[in-house]
Amino acid sequence: MCKDNSFTALLVYVDDVILAGNYLKEFERIKLILNDAFKIKDLGQLKYFLGLEVAHSKAGITISQRKYCLDLLNDSGLLGSKPTSTLDTSIKLHNDNSTPLEDISSYKRLVGKLLYLNTTRPDITFSSQQLSQFMHSPTATHYKAACRVVRYLKQNPGRGIFFDRNSDLQLLGYSDADWVGCLDTRRSISGHCFFIGKSLISWRAKKQPTVSKSSSEAEYRALSSAVCEIQWLLYLLKDLNMLCTKIPALYCDNQSAIHIASNPVFHERTKHLDIDCHLVREKVQKGILKLLPISSSEQLADFLTKALPPPKFHYFISKLNMINIYHAAV
């Protein structure tokens, strides 16, 4: 609801309601109306919601899932296991010939919980995406890889995303693809992440629906997906009564994909990318976003498309503005 310069939003999940906005008097009016109709309980400032722990400070807001993560460790029987500081990069998961897992339901539960942890843990998004492909017939190798992710979480169960109160109101995005990354289907893996200023707000890792004949095609399909996400985020910000002061920027490390987006001539190389070409090029030409080059060493979306060696993985994670407020100050 918008009125003059004030804005109020109600976020409802079953019988839980969050009030968000910039006019506290309106909050009180809405709470009185809700209480008259449903007899609500006012829990004050948001601290916990559906497993999400919210911590407020003068610098910003931190969202984590520490309790959910510790419950996961306990339920999986790995609470006493040795933590690890890295994810396993030595194995590329596929439909292997190792021993089939007898208790498939336990694997499904474990991976399902890992997927929900993606809400605040982008560092396990690629691993979760890989593990979720084998829900129908997991093997001992897949279960071992899932346990490795849980042991990685044990190293830092309280890590969460920090939203800086002083972030610039500009969307910055990173798009990448791992060409023919799936060993079973030879489909590529797309990944993108978006920031408002310094704060990470959206990320995704997904296998592409079709096989790409070249790395340029794979990168361009990833760009198309990222552009759709930018458009949705712009609509969402508009609904929240927030207008970006600067044109959104999308970074891509593939020069060929950037060239296709700016080249008005369709040729043999892009005729099978007709719709994607039109989509990306149209948004660029209308000034809805600008497409910028970036070196592969600085492409943050890289960690969403493939397993990276520890130094590179930790470097990218350090750029995501993730912190652990439960660590004792030194």
Coordinates of C-alpha atoms in Angstrom, one line a residue:
M1 CA 0.0 0.0 0.0
C2 CA 1.4 3.4 -1.0
K3 CA 0.2 6.8 0.2
D4 CA 2.2 10.0 -0.5
N5 CA 5.8 9.0 0.5
S6 CA 4.8 6.2 2.9
F7 CA 4.8 2.6 2.0
T8 CA 3.6 -0.5 3.8
A9 CA 3.7 -4.2 2.8
L10 CA 2.2 -7.3 4.4
L11 CA 4.1 -10.5 3.9
V12 CA 1.8 -13.4 4.8
Y13 CA 2.7 -17.1 5.2
V14 CA -0.3 -19.2 6.5
D15 CA -0.9 -17.5 9.9
D16 CA 2.4 -15.6 10.2
V17 CA 2.6 -12.0 9.0
I18 CA 5.5 -9.6 8.6
L19 CA 4.9 -5.8 8.3
A20 CA 7.4 -3.9 6.4
G21 CA 7.5 -0.2 5.5
N22 CA 8.6 3.3 6.4
Y23 CA 5.6 4.6 8.4
L24 CA 5.2 3.2 11.9
K25 CA 1.9 4.8 12.6
E26 CA 0.4 2.8 9.7
F27 CA 1.8 -0.4 11.4
E28 CA -0.2 0.3 14.5
R29 CA -3.4 0.9 12.6
I30 CA -3.0 -2.4 10.6
K31 CA -2.2 -4.3 13.8
L32 CA -5.4 -3.0 15.4
I33 CA -7.4 -4.1 12.4
L34 CA -5.8 -7.5 12.3
N35 CA -6.2 -8.0 16.1
D36 CA -9.9 -7.1 15.9
A37 CA -10.4 -9.8 13.3
F38 CA -8.0 -12.5 14.3
K39 CA -6.6 -11.8 17.8
I40 CA -3.0 -11.6 16.8
K41 CA 0.1 -11.8 18.9
D42 CA 2.6 -8.9 18.3
L43 CA 6.2 -10.3 18.5
G44 CA 7.8 -6.9 17.9
Q45 CA 10.8 -6.3 15.7
L46 CA 11.4 -9.2 13.3
K47 CA 13.9 -11.7 14.8
Y48 CA 12.8 -15.2 13.6
F49 CA 10.6 -16.3 10.7
L50 CA 10.3 -19.8 9.1
G51 CA 13.9 -20.8 10.2
L52 CA 15.4 -17.4 9.2
E53 CA 17.2 -15.6 12.0
V54 CA 17.2 -11.8 11.6
A55 CA 19.8 -9.7 13.5
H56 CA 19.6 -5.8 13.4
S57 CA 22.4 -3.4 13.9
K58 CA 23.2 0.2 13.0
A59 CA 25.3 -1.0 10.2
G60 CA 22.7 -3.3 8.6
I61 CA 20.7 -6.5 8.8
T62 CA 22.0 -10.0 8.9
I63 CA 19.9 -13.0 7.9
S64 CA 21.1 -16.5 8.8
Q65 CA 19.8 -20.0 9.5
R66 CA 22.1 -21.1 12.4
K67 CA 19.5 -23.0 14.3
Y68 CA 18.2 -24.7 11.2
C69 CA 21.7 -25.6 10.2
L70 CA 22.5 -27.1 13.7
D71 CA 19.2 -29.1 13.6
L72 CA 20.3 -30.4 10.2
L73 CA 23.6 -31.5 11.6
N74 CA 21.9 -33.3 14.4
D75 CA 19.2 -35.0 12.3
S76 CA 21.8 -36.2 9.8
G77 CA 23.9 -37.8 12.6
L78 CA 26.9 -35.6 11.6
L79 CA 26.9 -33.3 14.7
G80 CA 30.0 -35.0 16.0
S81 CA 31.7 -35.3 12.6
K82 CA 34.9 -33.5 11.7
P83 CA 34.2 -30.1 10.0
T84 CA 35.8 -29.2 6.7
S85 CA 36.6 -25.8 5.4
T86 CA 36.0 -26.7 1.7
L87 CA 33.6 -28.5 -0.5
D88 CA 34.8 -31.5 -2.4
T89 CA 36.3 -30.5 -5.8
S90 CA 37.8 -33.9 -6.7
I91 CA 34.6 -35.6 -7.8
K92 CA 32.2 -34.4 -10.5
L93 CA 28.8 -35.9 -9.7
H94 CA 27.1 -38.0 -12.4
N95 CA 25.1 -41.3 -12.7
D96 CA 27.9 -43.5 -11.5
N97 CA 28.2 -47.3 -10.9
S98 CA 28.8 -47.1 -7.2
T99 CA 26.6 -49.0 -4.6
P100 CA 23.0 -47.8 -4.9
L101 CA 21.7 -46.2 -1.7
E102 CA 19.2 -48.3 0.1
D103 CA 17.5 -45.5 2.1
I104 CA 16.5 -43.2 -0.7
S105 CA 14.1 -41.2 1.5
S106 CA 16.9 -40.1 3.9
Y107 CA 18.9 -38.8 0.9
K108 CA 15.8 -36.9 -0.3
R109 CA 15.3 -35.4 3.2
L110 CA 18.9 -34.3 3.5
V111 CA 19.0 -32.7 0.0
G112 CA 15.7 -31.0 0.6
K113 CA 17.0 -29.4 3.8
L114 CA 20.2 -28.3 2.0
L115 CA 18.0 -26.7 -0.7
Y116 CA 16.1 -24.7 2.0
L117 CA 19.5 -23.6 3.4
N118 CA 20.2 -22.0 0.0
T119 CA 17.9 -19.1 1.3
T120 CA 20.9 -17.7 3.2
R121 CA 23.8 -19.9 2.0
P122 CA 24.8 -19.1 -1.7
D123 CA 28.1 -20.9 -1.0
I124 CA 26.3 -24.3 -1.2
T125 CA 24.0 -23.5 -4.1
F126 CA 26.0 -25.2 -6.8
S127 CA 26.5 -28.3 -4.6
S128 CA 22.8 -28.5 -3.8
Q129 CA 21.9 -28.1 -7.4
Q130 CA 24.2 -31.0 -8.3
L131 CA 22.9 -33.3 -5.5
S132 CA 19.3 -32.6 -6.4
Q133 CA 19.7 -34.3 -9.8
F134 CA 19.9 -37.7 -8.3
M135 CA 16.9 -37.8 -6.1
H136 CA 15.4 -40.8 -8.0
S137 CA 18.4 -43.1 -7.7
P138 CA 21.2 -41.8 -5.4
T139 CA 24.3 -43.9 -4.9
A140 CA 26.9 -44.1 -2.1
T141 CA 29.0 -41.5 -3.9
H142 CA 26.1 -39.0 -4.0
Y143 CA 25.4 -39.5 -0.3
K144 CA 29.0 -39.1 0.6
A145 CA 29.1 -35.8 -1.3
A146 CA 26.0 -34.6 0.5
C147 CA 27.6 -35.4 3.9
R148 CA 30.6 -33.4 2.8
V149 CA 28.4 -30.4 2.3
V150 CA 27.0 -30.9 5.8
R151 CA 30.5 -31.1 7.3
Y152 CA 31.3 -27.9 5.4
L153 CA 28.3 -26.2 7.0
K154 CA 29.5 -27.3 10.4
Q155 CA 32.6 -25.2 10.0
N156 CA 30.4 -22.1 9.9
P157 CA 26.8 -22.8 10.8
G158 CA 26.0 -19.2 11.7
R159 CA 27.2 -17.6 8.4
G160 CA 24.6 -15.5 6.8
I161 CA 24.0 -12.6 4.4
F162 CA 24.6 -9.0 5.5
F163 CA 22.5 -6.2 4.1
D164 CA 24.3 -2.9 4.4
R165 CA 22.0 0.0 5.3
N166 CA 24.2 2.3 3.2
S167 CA 24.1 0.3 -0.1
D168 CA 23.6 2.3 -3.3
L169 CA 20.3 1.7 -5.0
Q170 CA 21.7 0.1 -8.1
L171 CA 21.3 -3.5 -9.4
L172 CA 24.6 -5.2 -10.2
G173 CA 24.5 -8.6 -11.8
Y174 CA 26.9 -11.4 -12.8
S175 CA 26.1 -14.0 -15.4
D176 CA 28.2 -17.1 -16.2
A177 CA 27.9 -20.6 -17.7
D178 CA 29.9 -23.8 -17.6
W179 CA 29.7 -25.2 -21.1
V180 CA 28.6 -28.9 -21.3
G181 CA 29.1 -29.1 -17.5
C182 CA 26.7 -32.1 -17.0
L183 CA 28.5 -35.3 -17.7
D184 CA 25.3 -37.3 -18.2
T185 CA 23.4 -34.9 -20.6
R186 CA 26.2 -32.6 -21.8
R187 CA 23.9 -29.6 -20.9
S188 CA 25.6 -26.5 -19.6
I189 CA 25.1 -25.0 -16.1
S190 CA 23.9 -21.4 -15.9
G191 CA 24.6 -19.2 -12.9
H192 CA 23.8 -15.7 -11.9
C193 CA 23.8 -13.5 -8.8
F194 CA 22.6 -9.9 -8.2
F195 CA 23.4 -7.2 -5.7
I196 CA 21.8 -4.0 -4.6
G197 CA 25.0 -2.0 -4.0
K198 CA 27.1 -4.3 -1.9
S199 CA 24.2 -6.5 -0.7
L200 CA 23.6 -9.9 -2.3
I201 CA 19.8 -10.3 -3.0
S202 CA 19.4 -13.0 -5.6
W203 CA 21.4 -16.0 -6.9
R204 CA 20.7 -19.2 -8.9
A205 CA 22.4 -22.2 -10.4
K206 CA 20.5 -24.3 -13.0
K207 CA 21.1 -26.8 -15.7
Q208 CA 20.1 -25.4 -19.1
P209 CA 17.1 -27.0 -20.8
T210 CA 18.9 -27.8 -24.1
V211 CA 22.4 -28.7 -25.2
S212 CA 24.5 -25.8 -26.4
K213 CA 26.8 -26.3 -29.4
S214 CA 29.3 -23.7 -28.3
S215 CA 30.5 -21.9 -25.2
S216 CA 29.1 -18.7 -26.7
E217 CA 25.6 -20.2 -27.0
A218 CA 25.8 -21.4 -23.4
E219 CA 26.9 -18.0 -22.1
Y220 CA 24.2 -16.3 -24.1
R221 CA 21.5 -18.6 -22.7
A222 CA 22.8 -17.8 -19.2
L223 CA 22.6 -14.0 -20.1
S224 CA 19.0 -14.4 -21.2
S225 CA 18.0 -16.0 -17.9
A226 CA 19.9 -13.3 -16.0
V227 CA 18.1 -10.5 -18.0
C228 CA 14.7 -12.0 -17.1
E229 CA 15.8 -11.9 -13.4
I230 CA 16.8 -8.2 -13.7
Q231 CA 13.4 -7.4 -15.3
W232 CA 11.6 -9.2 -12.4
L233 CA 13.7 -7.5 -9.8
L234 CA 12.9 -4.1 -11.3
Y235 CA 9.2 -4.9 -11.2
L236 CA 9.6 -6.0 -7.6
L237 CA 11.4 -2.8 -6.6
K238 CA 8.8 -0.7 -8.3
D239 CA 6.0 -2.6 -6.3
L240 CA 8.0 -1.8 -3.2
N241 CA 8.0 1.9 -4.1
M242 CA 11.7 1.9 -4.8
L243 CA 13.2 3.2 -8.0
C244 CA 16.8 2.5 -9.0
T245 CA 18.8 5.7 -9.4
K246 CA 21.2 4.1 -11.9
I247 CA 20.8 1.7 -14.8
P248 CA 21.3 -1.9 -13.8
A249 CA 24.6 -3.4 -14.9
L250 CA 25.1 -7.0 -15.9
Y251 CA 28.7 -8.4 -16.1
C252 CA 29.7 -11.1 -18.5
D253 CA 33.2 -12.6 -19.1
N254 CA 32.4 -13.9 -22.6
Q255 CA 33.2 -11.3 -25.3
S256 CA 31.4 -13.3 -28.0
A257 CA 28.1 -13.2 -26.0
I258 CA 28.5 -9.4 -25.4
H259 CA 29.2 -9.0 -29.2
I260 CA 26.0 -10.9 -30.1
A261 CA 23.9 -8.7 -27.8
S262 CA 25.2 -5.5 -29.5
N263 CA 25.2 -6.8 -33.1
P264 CA 21.9 -6.1 -34.9
V265 CA 22.7 -8.6 -37.7
F266 CA 21.6 -12.2 -37.3
H267 CA 24.0 -14.7 -38.9
E268 CA 24.6 -18.4 -39.0
R269 CA 26.1 -18.3 -35.5
T270 CA 23.0 -17.0 -33.8
K271 CA 19.9 -18.1 -35.8
H272 CA 19.1 -20.9 -33.4
L273 CA 19.3 -18.3 -30.5
D274 CA 16.6 -16.2 -32.1
I275 CA 14.4 -15.5 -29.1
D276 CA 17.2 -15.2 -26.6
C277 CA 19.0 -12.8 -28.9
H278 CA 15.9 -10.6 -29.3
L279 CA 15.3 -10.6 -25.5
V280 CA 18.7 -9.5 -24.4
R281 CA 19.3 -7.1 -27.3
E282 CA 15.9 -5.4 -26.7
K283 CA 16.6 -4.8 -23.0
V284 CA 20.1 -3.4 -23.8
Q285 CA 18.8 -1.1 -26.6
K286 CA 16.0 0.2 -24.5
G287 CA 18.4 1.2 -21.8
I288 CA 16.9 -1.1 -19.2
L289 CA 20.3 -2.5 -18.5
K290 CA 23.9 -2.2 -19.6
L291 CA 26.0 -5.2 -20.5
L292 CA 29.6 -4.9 -19.3
P293 CA 32.7 -7.1 -19.8
I294 CA 34.6 -8.5 -16.8
S295 CA 37.6 -10.8 -16.5
S296 CA 37.0 -14.5 -15.6
S297 CA 39.1 -14.0 -12.5
E298 CA 36.5 -11.5 -11.2
Q299 CA 33.3 -13.2 -12.4
L300 CA 31.5 -13.8 -9.2
A301 CA 28.9 -16.1 -10.8
D302 CA 31.6 -18.6 -11.5
F303 CA 31.1 -20.3 -8.1
L304 CA 27.5 -21.1 -9.1
T305 CA 28.4 -23.0 -12.2
K306 CA 31.2 -25.4 -11.2
A307 CA 33.3 -26.7 -8.3
L308 CA 36.2 -24.4 -7.8
P309 CA 39.6 -25.0 -6.1
P310 CA 39.6 -23.7 -2.5
P311 CA 41.6 -20.5 -2.9
K312 CA 39.3 -19.3 -5.8
F313 CA 36.2 -20.5 -4.0
H314 CA 37.0 -18.6 -0.8
Y315 CA 38.0 -15.5 -2.8
F316 CA 34.6 -15.4 -4.5
I317 CA 32.7 -16.1 -1.2
S318 CA 34.5 -13.2 0.5
K319 CA 33.0 -10.9 -2.1
L320 CA 29.4 -11.9 -1.3
N321 CA 29.1 -9.8 1.9
M322 CA 28.5 -12.9 4.1
I323 CA 29.4 -12.8 7.8
N324 CA 29.0 -14.9 10.9
I325 CA 27.8 -12.7 13.8
Y326 CA 28.2 -15.6 16.2
H327 CA 32.0 -15.6 16.0
A328 CA 33.6 -14.1 19.1
A329 CA 35.3 -10.8 18.5
V330 CA 39.1 -11.1 18.6

